[in-house]
XYZ file of C-alpha atoms in Angstrom:
136
model
C 170.180 172.785 169.442
C 171.258 169.765 167.365
C 168.389 167.639 168.749
C 165.886 170.370 167.910
C 167.147 170.504 164.313
C 166.822 166.719 163.974
C 163.310 166.844 165.422
C 162.294 169.579 162.951
C 163.686 167.551 160.010
C 161.844 164.449 161.224
C 158.532 166.336 161.540
C 158.924 167.922 158.106
C 159.693 164.545 156.531
C 156.653 162.982 158.219
C 154.417 165.835 157.085
C 155.628 165.570 153.481
C 155.171 161.805 153.478
C 151.633 162.012 154.844
C 150.651 164.643 152.247
C 151.892 162.447 149.414
C 150.057 159.401 150.775
C 146.750 161.279 150.920
C 147.027 162.186 147.208
C 147.210 158.552 146.123
C 143.740 157.099 145.651
C 143.103 153.406 145.181
C 141.944 152.156 141.810
C 138.215 151.535 142.049
C 137.220 148.351 140.240
C 133.765 146.923 139.553
C 133.948 143.178 138.913
C 131.612 141.868 136.215
C 130.642 138.250 136.791
C 127.995 135.985 135.247
C 125.835 136.663 138.308
C 126.093 140.457 137.893
C 125.160 140.187 134.216
C 122.231 137.884 135.030
C 120.835 139.667 138.121
C 122.214 143.193 137.809
C 124.371 145.075 140.246
C 125.051 148.550 141.542
C 127.695 150.889 142.884
C 127.697 154.467 144.152
C 130.044 157.221 143.013
C 130.303 159.858 145.728
C 131.394 163.277 144.499
C 131.248 164.844 147.949
C 130.607 168.572 148.340
C 130.463 170.608 145.131
C 129.727 174.259 144.504
C 126.843 174.907 142.142
C 128.270 174.953 138.621
C 131.144 172.546 139.319
C 131.456 169.323 137.355
C 132.563 166.265 139.285
C 134.325 163.501 137.346
C 135.158 160.072 138.716
C 136.918 157.202 136.965
C 136.246 153.563 137.712
C 137.224 150.345 136.030
C 135.146 147.371 134.928
C 136.926 144.023 135.169
C 135.433 141.202 133.095
C 135.556 137.924 135.033
C 133.164 136.094 132.754
C 134.192 133.597 130.090
C 132.979 135.808 127.228
C 133.443 139.393 126.037
C 131.168 142.011 127.636
C 129.872 145.025 125.693
C 128.047 148.118 126.958
C 125.196 148.466 124.470
C 123.334 151.425 125.961
C 123.169 153.853 128.857
C 120.148 155.595 130.375
C 120.254 158.456 132.889
C 117.797 159.747 135.455
C 118.623 163.327 134.395
C 120.803 165.237 131.956
C 123.212 166.317 134.698
C 124.973 162.930 134.675
C 126.945 161.328 131.877
C 129.086 158.284 131.271
C 132.093 158.184 128.937
C 133.159 154.716 127.842
C 134.787 152.759 125.053
C 132.178 150.792 123.083
C 134.675 148.039 122.225
C 134.104 144.662 123.915
C 135.807 144.054 127.255
C 137.449 140.672 126.787
C 137.571 138.077 129.535
C 140.205 139.076 132.095
C 140.465 142.609 130.700
C 139.925 145.821 132.687
C 138.437 148.942 131.063
C 138.007 152.475 132.472
C 134.790 154.498 132.360
C 134.218 158.058 133.556
C 131.105 159.188 135.386
C 130.462 162.917 135.510
C 127.954 165.032 137.391
C 127.274 168.638 136.364
C 125.974 170.517 139.413
C 124.841 173.587 137.440
C 121.317 174.483 138.611
C 121.352 171.839 141.359
C 121.267 172.580 145.099
C 121.314 170.388 148.180
C 121.794 166.642 148.320
C 121.649 165.001 144.882
C 121.216 161.305 144.114
C 121.146 160.434 140.412
C 121.126 157.144 138.502
C 122.951 155.906 135.407
C 121.926 152.468 134.075
C 124.402 150.498 131.956
C 122.992 147.755 129.754
C 125.402 145.002 128.716
C 124.800 142.752 125.705
C 123.048 139.590 126.837
C 122.376 140.802 130.381
C 118.915 140.514 131.867
C 119.242 143.477 134.256
C 121.123 146.788 134.079
C 124.127 147.663 136.189
C 123.162 150.767 138.175
C 125.626 153.485 139.009
C 124.374 156.041 141.510
C 125.929 159.504 141.590
C 125.737 161.273 144.927
C 126.752 164.868 145.677
C 126.033 167.651 148.123
C 125.756 170.886 146.125
C 126.210 174.262 147.836
C-alpha cells in the first residue's frame, strides 16, 4: 500500500513537471548582421492549425549584431490578412527588439502561405517573413 502511494505521487509529480515544461517556449530570435542587411534574409512563422476567423499572433525578436543602429523603415504585405506590429525606434547595436506578426484567418480556408517584407534603412534587400497556417 505504501509503495503504491509513493508510485502515485511520483507519477503525479512527473506529469505536472512535463505539463509545465511544454508551456515554456523558447525565445525566437532573428539575428541581423551586415550580410542579412546587404543580401536579405527570411524566416517562417508557423501558426499551425487555426479555425476560420481565428487570429494567430506570434512574437519574435530582432537582435542587431551590426556596428550601427538598424531601423525598420517600411513593411509590405502579400495580403491584408497579415500584419506586423513593431517599434519604429532604431535598434542599437547589441540590442534586441520584439515584433509581433499576426495572421487573421477570417475568410481563409486550407493551407495559407503569406509574405511580409521588412525594409531596413540602408539595406539593399528586404527581410522576408513568411506566415504559414492551416485554416479549417
